[in-house]
Short mmCIF file of C-alpha atoms in Angstrom, two decimals:
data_model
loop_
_atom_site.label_atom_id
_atom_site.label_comp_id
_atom_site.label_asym_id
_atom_site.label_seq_id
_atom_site.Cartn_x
_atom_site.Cartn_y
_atom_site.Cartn_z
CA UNK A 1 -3.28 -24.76 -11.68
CA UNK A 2 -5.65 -25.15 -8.97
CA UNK A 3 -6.97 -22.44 -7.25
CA UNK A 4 -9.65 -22.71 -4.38
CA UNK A 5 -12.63 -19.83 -5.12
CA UNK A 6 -14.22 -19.15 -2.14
CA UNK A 7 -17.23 -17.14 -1.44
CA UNK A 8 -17.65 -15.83 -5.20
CA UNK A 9 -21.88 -16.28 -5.07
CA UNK A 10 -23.06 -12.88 -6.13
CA UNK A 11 -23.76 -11.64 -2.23
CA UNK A 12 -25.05 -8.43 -1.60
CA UNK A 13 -21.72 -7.88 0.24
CA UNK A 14 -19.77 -8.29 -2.85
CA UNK A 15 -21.45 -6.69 -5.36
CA UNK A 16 -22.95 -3.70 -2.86
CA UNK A 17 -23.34 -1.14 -5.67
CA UNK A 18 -21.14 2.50 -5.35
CA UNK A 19 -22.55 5.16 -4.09
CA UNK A 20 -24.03 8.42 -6.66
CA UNK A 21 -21.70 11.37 -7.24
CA UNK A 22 -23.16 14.64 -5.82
CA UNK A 23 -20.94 17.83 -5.72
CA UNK A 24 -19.75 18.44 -2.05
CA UNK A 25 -18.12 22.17 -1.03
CA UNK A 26 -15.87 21.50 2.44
CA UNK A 27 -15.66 25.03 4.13
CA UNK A 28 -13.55 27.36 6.24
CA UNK A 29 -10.99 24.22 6.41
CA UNK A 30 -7.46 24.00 7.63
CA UNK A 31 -6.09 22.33 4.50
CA UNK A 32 -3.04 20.29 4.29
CA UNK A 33 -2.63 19.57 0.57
CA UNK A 34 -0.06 17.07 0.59
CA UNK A 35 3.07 18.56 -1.21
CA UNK A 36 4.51 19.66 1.77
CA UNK A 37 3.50 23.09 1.44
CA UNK A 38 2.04 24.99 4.65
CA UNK A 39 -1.49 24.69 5.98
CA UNK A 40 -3.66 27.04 4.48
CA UNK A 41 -6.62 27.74 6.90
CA UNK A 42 -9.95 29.18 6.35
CA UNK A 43 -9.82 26.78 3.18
CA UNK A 44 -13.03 25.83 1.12
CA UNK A 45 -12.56 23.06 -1.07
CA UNK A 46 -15.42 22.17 -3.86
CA UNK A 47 -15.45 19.00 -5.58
CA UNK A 48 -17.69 17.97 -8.69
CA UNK A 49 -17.86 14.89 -9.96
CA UNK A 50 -15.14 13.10 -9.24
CA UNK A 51 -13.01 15.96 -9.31
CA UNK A 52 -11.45 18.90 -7.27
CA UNK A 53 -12.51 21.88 -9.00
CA UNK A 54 -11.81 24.39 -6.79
CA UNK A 55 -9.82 25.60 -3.58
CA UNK A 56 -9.85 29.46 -2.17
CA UNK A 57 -9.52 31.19 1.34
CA UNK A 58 -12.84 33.20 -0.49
CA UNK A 59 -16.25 31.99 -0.56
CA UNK A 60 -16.93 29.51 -3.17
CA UNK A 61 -20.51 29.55 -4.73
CA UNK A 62 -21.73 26.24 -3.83
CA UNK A 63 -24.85 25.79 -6.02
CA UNK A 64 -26.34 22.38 -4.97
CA UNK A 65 -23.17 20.87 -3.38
CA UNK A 66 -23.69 19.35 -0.58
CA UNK A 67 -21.87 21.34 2.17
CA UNK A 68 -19.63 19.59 4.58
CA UNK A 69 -18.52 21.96 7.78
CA UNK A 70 -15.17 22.33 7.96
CA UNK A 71 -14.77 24.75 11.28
CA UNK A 72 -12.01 23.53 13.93
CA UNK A 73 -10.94 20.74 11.20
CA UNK A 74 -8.39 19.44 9.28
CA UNK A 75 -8.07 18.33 5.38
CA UNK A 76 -5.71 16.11 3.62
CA UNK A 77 -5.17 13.80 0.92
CA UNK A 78 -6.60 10.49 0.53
CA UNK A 79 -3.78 7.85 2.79
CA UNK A 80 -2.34 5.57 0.24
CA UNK A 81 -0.42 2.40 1.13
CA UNK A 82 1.49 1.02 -1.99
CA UNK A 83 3.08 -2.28 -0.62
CA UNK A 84 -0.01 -4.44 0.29
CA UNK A 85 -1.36 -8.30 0.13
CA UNK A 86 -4.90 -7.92 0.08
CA UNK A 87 -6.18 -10.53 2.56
CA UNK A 88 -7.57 -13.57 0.89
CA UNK A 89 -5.38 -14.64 -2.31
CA UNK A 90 -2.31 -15.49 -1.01
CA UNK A 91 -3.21 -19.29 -0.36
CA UNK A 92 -4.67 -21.31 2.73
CA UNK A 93 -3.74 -24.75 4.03
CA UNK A 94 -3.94 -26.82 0.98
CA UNK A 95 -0.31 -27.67 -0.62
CA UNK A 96 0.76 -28.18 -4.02
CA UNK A 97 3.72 -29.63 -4.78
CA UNK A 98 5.31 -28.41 -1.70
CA UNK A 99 3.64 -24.44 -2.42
CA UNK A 100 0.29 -23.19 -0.86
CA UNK A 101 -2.52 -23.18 -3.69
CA UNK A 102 -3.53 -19.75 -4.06
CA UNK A 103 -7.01 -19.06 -2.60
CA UNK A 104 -9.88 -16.62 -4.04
CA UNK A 105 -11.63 -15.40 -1.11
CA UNK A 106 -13.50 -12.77 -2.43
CA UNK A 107 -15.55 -11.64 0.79
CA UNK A 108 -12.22 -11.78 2.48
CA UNK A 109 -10.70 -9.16 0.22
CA UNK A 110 -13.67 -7.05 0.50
CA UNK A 111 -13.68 -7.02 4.17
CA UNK A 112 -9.81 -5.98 4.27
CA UNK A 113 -10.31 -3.49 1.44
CA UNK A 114 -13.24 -1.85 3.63
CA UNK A 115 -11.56 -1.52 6.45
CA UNK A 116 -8.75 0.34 4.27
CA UNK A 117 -11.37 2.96 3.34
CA UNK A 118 -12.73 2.92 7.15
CA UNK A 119 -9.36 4.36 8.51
CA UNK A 120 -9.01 6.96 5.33
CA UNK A 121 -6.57 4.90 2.83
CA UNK A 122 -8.21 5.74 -0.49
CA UNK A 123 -5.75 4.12 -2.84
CA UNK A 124 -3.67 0.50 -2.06
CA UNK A 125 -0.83 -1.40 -4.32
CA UNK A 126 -1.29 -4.88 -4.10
CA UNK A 127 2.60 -5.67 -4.35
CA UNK A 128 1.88 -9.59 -4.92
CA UNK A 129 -0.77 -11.66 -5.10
CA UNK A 130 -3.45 -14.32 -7.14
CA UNK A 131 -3.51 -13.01 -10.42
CA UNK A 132 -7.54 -14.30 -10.70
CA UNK A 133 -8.49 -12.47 -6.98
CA UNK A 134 -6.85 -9.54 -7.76
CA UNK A 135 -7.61 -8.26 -10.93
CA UNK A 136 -10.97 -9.26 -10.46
CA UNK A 137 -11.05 -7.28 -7.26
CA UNK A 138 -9.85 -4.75 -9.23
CA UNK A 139 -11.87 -4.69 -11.94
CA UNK A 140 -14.75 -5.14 -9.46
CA UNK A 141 -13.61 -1.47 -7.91
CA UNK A 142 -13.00 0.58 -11.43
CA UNK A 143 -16.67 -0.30 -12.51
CA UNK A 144 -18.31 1.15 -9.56
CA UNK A 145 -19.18 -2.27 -8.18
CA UNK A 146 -17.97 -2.10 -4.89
CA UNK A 147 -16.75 0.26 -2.37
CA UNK A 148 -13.36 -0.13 -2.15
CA UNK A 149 -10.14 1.97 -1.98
CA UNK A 150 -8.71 2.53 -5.40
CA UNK A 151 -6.84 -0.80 -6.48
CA UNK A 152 -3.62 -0.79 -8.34
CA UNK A 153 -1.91 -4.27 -8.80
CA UNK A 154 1.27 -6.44 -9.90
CA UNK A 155 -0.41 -9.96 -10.20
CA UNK A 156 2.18 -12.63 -9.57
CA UNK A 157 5.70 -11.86 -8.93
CA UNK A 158 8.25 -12.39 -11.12
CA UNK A 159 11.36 -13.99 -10.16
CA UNK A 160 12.68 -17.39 -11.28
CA UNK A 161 12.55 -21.22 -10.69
CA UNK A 162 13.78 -21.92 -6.95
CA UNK A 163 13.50 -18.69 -6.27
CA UNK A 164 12.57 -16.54 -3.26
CA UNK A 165 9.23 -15.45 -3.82
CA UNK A 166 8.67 -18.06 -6.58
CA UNK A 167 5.42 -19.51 -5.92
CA UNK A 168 2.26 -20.94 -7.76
CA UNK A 169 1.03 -17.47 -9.28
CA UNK A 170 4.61 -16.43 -10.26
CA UNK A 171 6.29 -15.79 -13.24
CA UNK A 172 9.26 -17.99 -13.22
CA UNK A 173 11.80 -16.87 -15.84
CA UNK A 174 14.87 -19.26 -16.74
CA UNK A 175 15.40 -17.96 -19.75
CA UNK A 176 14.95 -14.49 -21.43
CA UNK A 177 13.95 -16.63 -25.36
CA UNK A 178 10.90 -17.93 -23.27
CA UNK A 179 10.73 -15.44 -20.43
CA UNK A 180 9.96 -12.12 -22.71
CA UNK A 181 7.65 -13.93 -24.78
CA UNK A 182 5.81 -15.20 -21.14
CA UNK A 183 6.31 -11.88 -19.96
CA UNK A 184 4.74 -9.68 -22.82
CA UNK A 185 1.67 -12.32 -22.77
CA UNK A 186 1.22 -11.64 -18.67
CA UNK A 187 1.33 -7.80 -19.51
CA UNK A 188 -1.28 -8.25 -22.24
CA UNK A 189 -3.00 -10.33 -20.11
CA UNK A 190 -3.25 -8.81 -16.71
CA UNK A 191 -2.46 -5.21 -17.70
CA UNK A 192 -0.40 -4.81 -14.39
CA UNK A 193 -0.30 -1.72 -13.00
CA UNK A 194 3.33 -1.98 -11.53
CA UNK A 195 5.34 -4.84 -11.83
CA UNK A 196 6.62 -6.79 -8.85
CA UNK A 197 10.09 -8.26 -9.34
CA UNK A 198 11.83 -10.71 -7.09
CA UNK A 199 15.99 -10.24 -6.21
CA UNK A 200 17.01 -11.81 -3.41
CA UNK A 201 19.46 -14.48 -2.51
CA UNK A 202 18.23 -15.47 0.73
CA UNK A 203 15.03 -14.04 1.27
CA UNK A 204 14.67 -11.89 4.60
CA UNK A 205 15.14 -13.93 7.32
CA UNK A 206 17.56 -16.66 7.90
CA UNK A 207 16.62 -19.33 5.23
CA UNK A 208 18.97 -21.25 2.79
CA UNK A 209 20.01 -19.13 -0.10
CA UNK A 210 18.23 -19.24 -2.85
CA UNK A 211 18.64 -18.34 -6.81
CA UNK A 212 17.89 -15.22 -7.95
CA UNK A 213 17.62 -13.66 -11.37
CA UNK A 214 20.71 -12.39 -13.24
CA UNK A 215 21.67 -8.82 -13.62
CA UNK A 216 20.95 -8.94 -17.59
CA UNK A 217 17.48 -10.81 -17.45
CA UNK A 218 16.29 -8.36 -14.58
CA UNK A 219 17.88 -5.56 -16.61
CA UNK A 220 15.61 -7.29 -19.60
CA UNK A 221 12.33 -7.19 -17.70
CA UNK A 222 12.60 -3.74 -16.45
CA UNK A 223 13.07 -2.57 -20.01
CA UNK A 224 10.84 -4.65 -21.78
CA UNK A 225 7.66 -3.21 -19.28
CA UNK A 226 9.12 0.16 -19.70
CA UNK A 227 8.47 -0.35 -23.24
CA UNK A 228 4.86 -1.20 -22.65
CA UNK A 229 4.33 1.61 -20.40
CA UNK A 230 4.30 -0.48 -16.72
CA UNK A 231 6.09 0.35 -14.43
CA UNK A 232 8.41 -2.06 -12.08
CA UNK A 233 9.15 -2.03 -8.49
CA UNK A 234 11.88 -5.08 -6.69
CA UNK A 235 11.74 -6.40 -3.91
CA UNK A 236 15.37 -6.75 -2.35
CA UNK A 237 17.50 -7.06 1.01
CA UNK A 238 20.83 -6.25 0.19
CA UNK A 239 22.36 -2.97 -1.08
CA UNK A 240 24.39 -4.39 -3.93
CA UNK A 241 20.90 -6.10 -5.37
CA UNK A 242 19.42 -2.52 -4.38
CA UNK A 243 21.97 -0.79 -6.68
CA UNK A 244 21.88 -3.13 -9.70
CA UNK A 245 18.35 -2.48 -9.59
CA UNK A 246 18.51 1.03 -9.76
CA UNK A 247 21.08 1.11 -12.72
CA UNK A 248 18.71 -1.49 -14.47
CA UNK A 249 16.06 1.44 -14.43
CA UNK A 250 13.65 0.36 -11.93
CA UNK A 251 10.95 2.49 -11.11
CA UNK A 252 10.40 2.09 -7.37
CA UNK A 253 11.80 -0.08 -4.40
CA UNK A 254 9.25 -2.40 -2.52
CA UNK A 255 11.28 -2.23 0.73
CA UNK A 256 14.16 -0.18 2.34
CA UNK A 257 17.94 -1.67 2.66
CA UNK A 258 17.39 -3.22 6.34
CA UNK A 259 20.24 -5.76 7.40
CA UNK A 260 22.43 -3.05 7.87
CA UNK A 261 23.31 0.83 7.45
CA UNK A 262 23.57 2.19 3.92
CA UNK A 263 25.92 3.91 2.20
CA UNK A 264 25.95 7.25 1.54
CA UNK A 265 26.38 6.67 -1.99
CA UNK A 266 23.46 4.77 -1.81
CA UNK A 267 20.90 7.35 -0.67
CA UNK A 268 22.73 9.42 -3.01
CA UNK A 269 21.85 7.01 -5.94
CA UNK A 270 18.62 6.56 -5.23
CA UNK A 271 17.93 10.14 -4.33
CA UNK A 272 19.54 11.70 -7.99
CA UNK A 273 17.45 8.66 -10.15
CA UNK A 274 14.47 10.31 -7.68
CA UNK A 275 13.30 6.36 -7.39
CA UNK A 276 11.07 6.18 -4.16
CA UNK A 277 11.04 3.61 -1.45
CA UNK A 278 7.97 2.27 0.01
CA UNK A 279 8.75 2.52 3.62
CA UNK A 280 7.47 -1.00 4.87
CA UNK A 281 8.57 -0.86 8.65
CA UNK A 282 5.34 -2.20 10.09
CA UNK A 283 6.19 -6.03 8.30
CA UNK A 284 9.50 -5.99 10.18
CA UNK A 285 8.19 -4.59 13.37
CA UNK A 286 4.91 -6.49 13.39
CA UNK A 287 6.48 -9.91 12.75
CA UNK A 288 9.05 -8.82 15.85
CA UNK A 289 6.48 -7.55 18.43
CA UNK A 290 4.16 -10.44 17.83
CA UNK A 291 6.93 -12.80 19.96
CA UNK A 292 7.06 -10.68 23.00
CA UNK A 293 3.32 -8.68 22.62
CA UNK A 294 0.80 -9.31 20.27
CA UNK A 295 -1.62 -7.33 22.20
CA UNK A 296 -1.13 -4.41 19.64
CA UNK A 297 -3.75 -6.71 18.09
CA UNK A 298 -6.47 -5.79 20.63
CA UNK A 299 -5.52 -1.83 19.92
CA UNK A 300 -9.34 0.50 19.07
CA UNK A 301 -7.95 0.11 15.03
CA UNK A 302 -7.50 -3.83 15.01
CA UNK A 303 -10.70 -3.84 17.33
CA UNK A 304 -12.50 -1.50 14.46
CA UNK A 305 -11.50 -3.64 11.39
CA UNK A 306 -10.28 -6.89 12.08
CA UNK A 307 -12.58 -10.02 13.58
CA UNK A 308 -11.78 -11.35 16.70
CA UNK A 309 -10.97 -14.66 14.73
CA UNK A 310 -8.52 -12.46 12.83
CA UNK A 311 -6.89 -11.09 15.57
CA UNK A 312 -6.99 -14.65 17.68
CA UNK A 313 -5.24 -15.88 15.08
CA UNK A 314 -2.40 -13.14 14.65
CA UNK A 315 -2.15 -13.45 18.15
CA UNK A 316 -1.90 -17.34 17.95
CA UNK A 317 -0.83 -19.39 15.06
CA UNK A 318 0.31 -17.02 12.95
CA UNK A 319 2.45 -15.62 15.82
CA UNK A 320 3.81 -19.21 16.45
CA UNK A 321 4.66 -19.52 12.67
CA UNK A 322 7.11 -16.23 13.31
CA UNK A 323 8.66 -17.75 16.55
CA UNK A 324 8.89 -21.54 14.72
CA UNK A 325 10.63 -20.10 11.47
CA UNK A 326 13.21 -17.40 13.52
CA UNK A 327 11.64 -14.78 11.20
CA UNK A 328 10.71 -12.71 15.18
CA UNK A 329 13.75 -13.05 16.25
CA UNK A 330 15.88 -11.83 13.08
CA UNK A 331 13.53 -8.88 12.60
CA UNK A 332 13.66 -7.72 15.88
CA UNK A 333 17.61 -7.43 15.35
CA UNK A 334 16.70 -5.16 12.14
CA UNK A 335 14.22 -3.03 13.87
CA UNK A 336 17.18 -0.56 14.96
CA UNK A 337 18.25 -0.61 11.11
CA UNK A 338 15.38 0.12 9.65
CA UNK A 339 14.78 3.17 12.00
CA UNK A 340 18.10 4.44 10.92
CA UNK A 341 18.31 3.94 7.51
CA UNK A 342 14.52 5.12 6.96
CA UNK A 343 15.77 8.80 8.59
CA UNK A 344 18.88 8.87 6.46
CA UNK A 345 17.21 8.08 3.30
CA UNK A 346 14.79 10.67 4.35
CA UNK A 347 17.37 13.32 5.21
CA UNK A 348 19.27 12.67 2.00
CA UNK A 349 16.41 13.43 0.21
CA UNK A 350 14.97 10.25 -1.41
CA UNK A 351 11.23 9.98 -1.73
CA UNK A 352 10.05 7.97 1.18
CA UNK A 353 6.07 6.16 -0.05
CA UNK A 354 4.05 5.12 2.86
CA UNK A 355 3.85 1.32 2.67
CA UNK A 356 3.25 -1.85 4.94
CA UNK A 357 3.54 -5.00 3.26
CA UNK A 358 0.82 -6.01 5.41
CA UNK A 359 -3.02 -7.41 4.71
CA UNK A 360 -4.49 -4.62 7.04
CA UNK A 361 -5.74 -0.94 7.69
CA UNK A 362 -4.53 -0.22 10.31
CA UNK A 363 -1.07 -0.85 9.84
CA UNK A 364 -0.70 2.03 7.91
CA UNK A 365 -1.51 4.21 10.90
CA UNK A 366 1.13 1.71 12.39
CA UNK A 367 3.38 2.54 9.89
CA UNK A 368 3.71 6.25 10.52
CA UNK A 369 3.61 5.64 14.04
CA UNK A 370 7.25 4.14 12.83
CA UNK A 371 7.85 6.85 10.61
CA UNK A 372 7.18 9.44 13.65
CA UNK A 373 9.69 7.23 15.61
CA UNK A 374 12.37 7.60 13.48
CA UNK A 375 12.91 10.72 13.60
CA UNK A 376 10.44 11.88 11.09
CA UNK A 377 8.07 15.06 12.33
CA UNK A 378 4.14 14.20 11.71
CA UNK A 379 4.21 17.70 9.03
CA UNK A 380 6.04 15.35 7.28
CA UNK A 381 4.59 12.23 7.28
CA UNK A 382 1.41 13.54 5.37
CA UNK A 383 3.27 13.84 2.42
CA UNK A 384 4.43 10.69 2.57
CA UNK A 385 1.23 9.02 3.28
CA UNK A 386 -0.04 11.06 -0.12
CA UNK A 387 1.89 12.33 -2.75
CA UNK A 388 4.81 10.33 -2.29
CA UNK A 389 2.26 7.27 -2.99
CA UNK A 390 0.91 8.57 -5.95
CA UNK A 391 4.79 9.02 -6.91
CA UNK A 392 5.51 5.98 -6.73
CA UNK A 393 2.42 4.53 -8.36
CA UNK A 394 3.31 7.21 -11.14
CA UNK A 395 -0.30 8.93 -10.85
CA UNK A 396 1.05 11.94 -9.20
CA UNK A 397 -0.75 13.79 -11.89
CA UNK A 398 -4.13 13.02 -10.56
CA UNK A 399 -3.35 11.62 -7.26
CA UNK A 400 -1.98 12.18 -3.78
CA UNK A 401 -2.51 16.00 -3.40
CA UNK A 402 -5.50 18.79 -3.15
CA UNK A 403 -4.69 20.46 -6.26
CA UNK A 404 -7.55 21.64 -8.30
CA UNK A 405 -8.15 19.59 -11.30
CA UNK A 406 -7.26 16.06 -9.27
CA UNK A 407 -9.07 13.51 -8.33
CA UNK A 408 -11.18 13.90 -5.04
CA UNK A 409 -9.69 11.61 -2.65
CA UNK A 410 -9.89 13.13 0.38
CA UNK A 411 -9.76 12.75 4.11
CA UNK A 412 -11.41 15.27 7.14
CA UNK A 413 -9.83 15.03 10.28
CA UNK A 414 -10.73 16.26 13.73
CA UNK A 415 -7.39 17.07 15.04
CA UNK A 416 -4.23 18.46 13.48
CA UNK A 417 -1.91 15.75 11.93
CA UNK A 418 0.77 17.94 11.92
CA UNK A 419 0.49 18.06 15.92
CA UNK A 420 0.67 14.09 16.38
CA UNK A 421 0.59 10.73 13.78
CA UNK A 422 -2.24 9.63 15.91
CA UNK A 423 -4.59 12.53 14.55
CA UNK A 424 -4.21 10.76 10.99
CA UNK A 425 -6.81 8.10 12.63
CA UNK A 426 -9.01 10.92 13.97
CA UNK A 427 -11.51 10.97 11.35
CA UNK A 428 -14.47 12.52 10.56
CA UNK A 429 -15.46 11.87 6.48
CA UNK A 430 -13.73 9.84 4.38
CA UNK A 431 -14.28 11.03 0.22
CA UNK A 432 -13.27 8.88 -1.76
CA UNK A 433 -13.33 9.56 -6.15
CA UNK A 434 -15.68 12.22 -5.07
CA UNK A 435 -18.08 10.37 -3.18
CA UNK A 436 -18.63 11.12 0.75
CA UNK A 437 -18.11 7.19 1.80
CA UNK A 438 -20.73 6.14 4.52
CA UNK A 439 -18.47 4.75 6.95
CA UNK A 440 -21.14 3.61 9.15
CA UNK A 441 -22.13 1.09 6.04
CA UNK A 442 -18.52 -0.52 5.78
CA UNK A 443 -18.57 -4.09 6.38
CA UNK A 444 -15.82 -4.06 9.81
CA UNK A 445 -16.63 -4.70 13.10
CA UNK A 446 -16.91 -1.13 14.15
CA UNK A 447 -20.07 -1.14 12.67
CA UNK A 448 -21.39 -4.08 14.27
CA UNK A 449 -20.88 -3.29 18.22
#
C-alpha cells in the first residue's frame, strides 16, 4: 500500500526532547478533583515524579518541589478528548483506487498534538487513523521524545469490504475464517489501545447505503479483543445498530444516537451495562455552522493553535466540501437531536466522555460549550472532560481525577469552571505526567505573534 511520508527528517521539531521531572507542590488551591465531588479549597497538591502523592487542606512539607502559587485559582484534571483524528494521517489529494492514500505528516501531527496540550487536553484517543503515523506518534510520546498529550490509539478501523468507513488503512473483514486470524495479527501487531469498529448502513449523512458487518462477526470481534485485553468502541447512527452493539459487549460508543430521539429503554441499556458515550457534538455542529459562519474559525483558540492556512482552508474548501456533499445541511437538521438526546442520556445516568471527532484543540473547549448548551451545568462538565475519559479509555485507575497515587495530569486555571465552560480555557499551567509543560515553547501560533 502506498503511503506518502511527509516531513519524517529527524527535525528538532519532531524529536524536541521531554522535559526533566522535578517534584512540584501547588498550594492553598481551590481543587476540583474530577469525580464530581465538591471543591475543596485551601487545597495543596504535591506531585513527585510522575505521580500525585499527596493532597491536604494542611501544609504539605515541600522539600525541593518546586512551588507553584495556587491563591485565587482553580485545579482540575488533565482535559481528555477520546474521539480524535490527529491531523496529518488521514490522506491528502492523491487517490487510490477510488480511496485517498493515507498520508504521514509527522510535523503536522505534532503541531495538532501541541496545540492539544496548549489549551490543557493532556490525554487524546485517536478513534481512526494511519496505522504507520499513529503508532509511531505514539510511540514517539511514551518514550519521552516529544511533548505531546498522552496518545491512546485504534489504528485502522475495522469494518468490511464496501463498507462505510472502509478505507485504505482498514481492516476489511468478509469472513470471520480469515477475519480473526487478520484480526489477532493487527492486535499483535499494533497493540491497539481501543478498537474502532465500523456499523453503519448509510454512514451519517445522506449517502447510498452501504454494507455493514453482521451481528455475529461484530459480536466475534468484540469478543475476540476482549480476550486479548483491548478494548472496543463502534461507531454507529442508528439505535437498533446502537443496541446490538451493546448486547455484543462493546466497551464504549464513539458517538451519541443523533437522527432522532432515543428511547428510554435505550439510555436505560446503556446506563445499567455503564458503557459510556463519547459526546462528539462539535463534528455535527462544526460541519453545520461552517455553511452559514465559519468565522468561529477566527475565534482567540483557532487564532492560538491553528495557521491561518488552516483556518483559510476550513473556512474555504473544506467548507465547500460540506455544502457540495449535503453533509451541512443534514447536520444542521440533527443539531436539535443531539442537544436533546445528549441531556437525556445524561439525566438517565449514562456516562457522558468528552469527545470531538475533530483534528483540533480547541474543539474540545467547543465541545463543552455544547455540553453547557444542552442543558448540562459547567460543575458538571469537568467530570466529563476527566474521569469520564479515563472511563472510557479504561485507565480510570490512574487517570482522569486528583486522587493521590494517580498520575499527574493536571490543569491550573484562573477562573472557576464551575462558574462558566469558558473558564476551562482560562489557563495558567498546564502539568502534564508530572512535568510543568512550557507553554510558551509549544509549536502554535500563539507563540509566534
Amino acid at each position: 500500500m502506498l503511503i506518502r511520508v511527509i516531513g519524517f527528517a529527524c527535525t528538532a521539531l519532531l524529536f524536541a526532547a521531554w522535559p526533566v521531572h522535578a517534584d512540584v507542590l501547588i498550594k492553598n488551591v481551590t481543587l476540583y478533583d474530577g469525580t464530581g465531588a465538591a471543591a475543596v479549597p485551601g487545597a495543596n497538591v504535591l506531585v513527585k515524579g510522575n505521580t500525585i502523592a499527596a493532597i491536604s487542606t494542611h501544609a504539605i512539607d515541600a522539600g525541593g518541589a518546586q512551588v507553584i502559587d495556587g491563591s485565587g485559582k482553580y485545579l482540575i484534571p488533565g482535559l481528555m478528548d477520546v474521539h480524535i483524528h490527529v491531523r496529518g494521517g488521514q490522506g491528502g489529494s492523491v487517490m487510490q483506487g477510488g480511496q485517498r492514500v493515507p498520508t504521514a505528516d509527522f510535523e503536522a501531527g505534532l503541531r495538532a498534538l501541541q496545540g492539544y496540550l496548549y489549551l490543557g487536553v493532556t490525554s487524546v484517543y485517536d478513534s481512526g487513523n494511519n496505522p504507520d503515523f499513529i503508532f509511531k506518534l505514539r510511540a514517539n510520546e511514551r518514550a519521552g521524545e516529544i511533548v505531546s498529550p498522552r496518545i491512546f490509539a485504534a489504528g485502522g478501523t475495522i469494518s468490511v469490504p464496501g463498507g462505510y468507513g472502509a478505507g485504505l488503512t482498514a481492516l476489511k473483514i468478509a469472513n470471520w475464517e480469515q477475519g480473526k486470524k487478520d484480526l489477532i495479527a493487527k492486535i499483535e501487531r499494533e497493540k491497539p489501545d481501543m478498537l474502532k469498529l465500523i456499523l453503519d448502513r448509510q454512514g451519517l449523512y445522506a449517502n447510498r447505503a452501504v454494507p455493514t458487518m453482521s451481528e455475529d462477526i461484530f459480536h466475534k470481534v468484540v469478543q475476540t479483543a476482549d480476550e486479548m485485553g483491548v478494548r472496543t468502541t463502534v461507531h454507529v447512527s442508528m439505535e437498533w445498530d446502537a443496541d446490538m452493539a451493546a448486547r455484543s459487549g462493546v466497551s464504549a460508543m464513539a458517538h451519541p444516537v443523533l437522527r432522532a430521539v432515543v428511547n428510554d429503554s435505550y439510555i436505560k441499556e446503556l446506563a445499567d451495562r455503564k458503557i459510556p458515550i463519547a459526546t462528539t457534538m462539535t463534528v455535527f455542529s462544526n460541519i453545520a455552522r461552517v455553511a452559514d459562519d465559519p468565522s468561529f474559525f477566527d475565534n482567540p483558540l483557532f487564532k492560538a493553535t491553528l495557521s491561518e492556512e488552516e483556518r483559510e482552508k476550513g473556512k474555504t474548501s473544506e467548507r465547500q466540501r460540506y455544502i457540495t456533499s449535503g453533509m451541512s445541511g443534514m447536520f444542521q437538521l440533527m443539531i436539535p437531536y443531539a442537544k436533546q438526546n445528549i441531556k437525556r442520556l445524561f439525566d438517565g445516568g449514562v456516562i457522558l466522555a468528552l469527545g470531538t471527532d475533530r483534528t483540533d484543540g480547541p474543539t474540545a473547549h467547543q465541545e463543552l460549550e455544547l455540553l453547557n448548551q444542552s442543558g448540562i451545568g459547567p460543575f458538571d462538565c469537568i467530570k466529563i472532560a476527566t474521569l469520564n475519559g479515563a472511563i472510557y479509555l479504561g485507565r480510570e485507575k490512574d487517570l482522569g481525577s486528583v486522587e493521590t497515587g494517580k498520575l499527574a495530569d493536571l490543569v491550573l486555571l484562573t477562573a472557576d469552571p464551575a462558574d462558566s465552560v469558558a473558564n476551562f480555557a482560562a489557563i495558567d499551567t498546564v502539568i502534564k505526567d508530572g512535568v510543568v509543560i512550557d507553554r510558551g515553547a509549544l509549536d502554535v501560533p500563539a507563540n509566534r505573534m
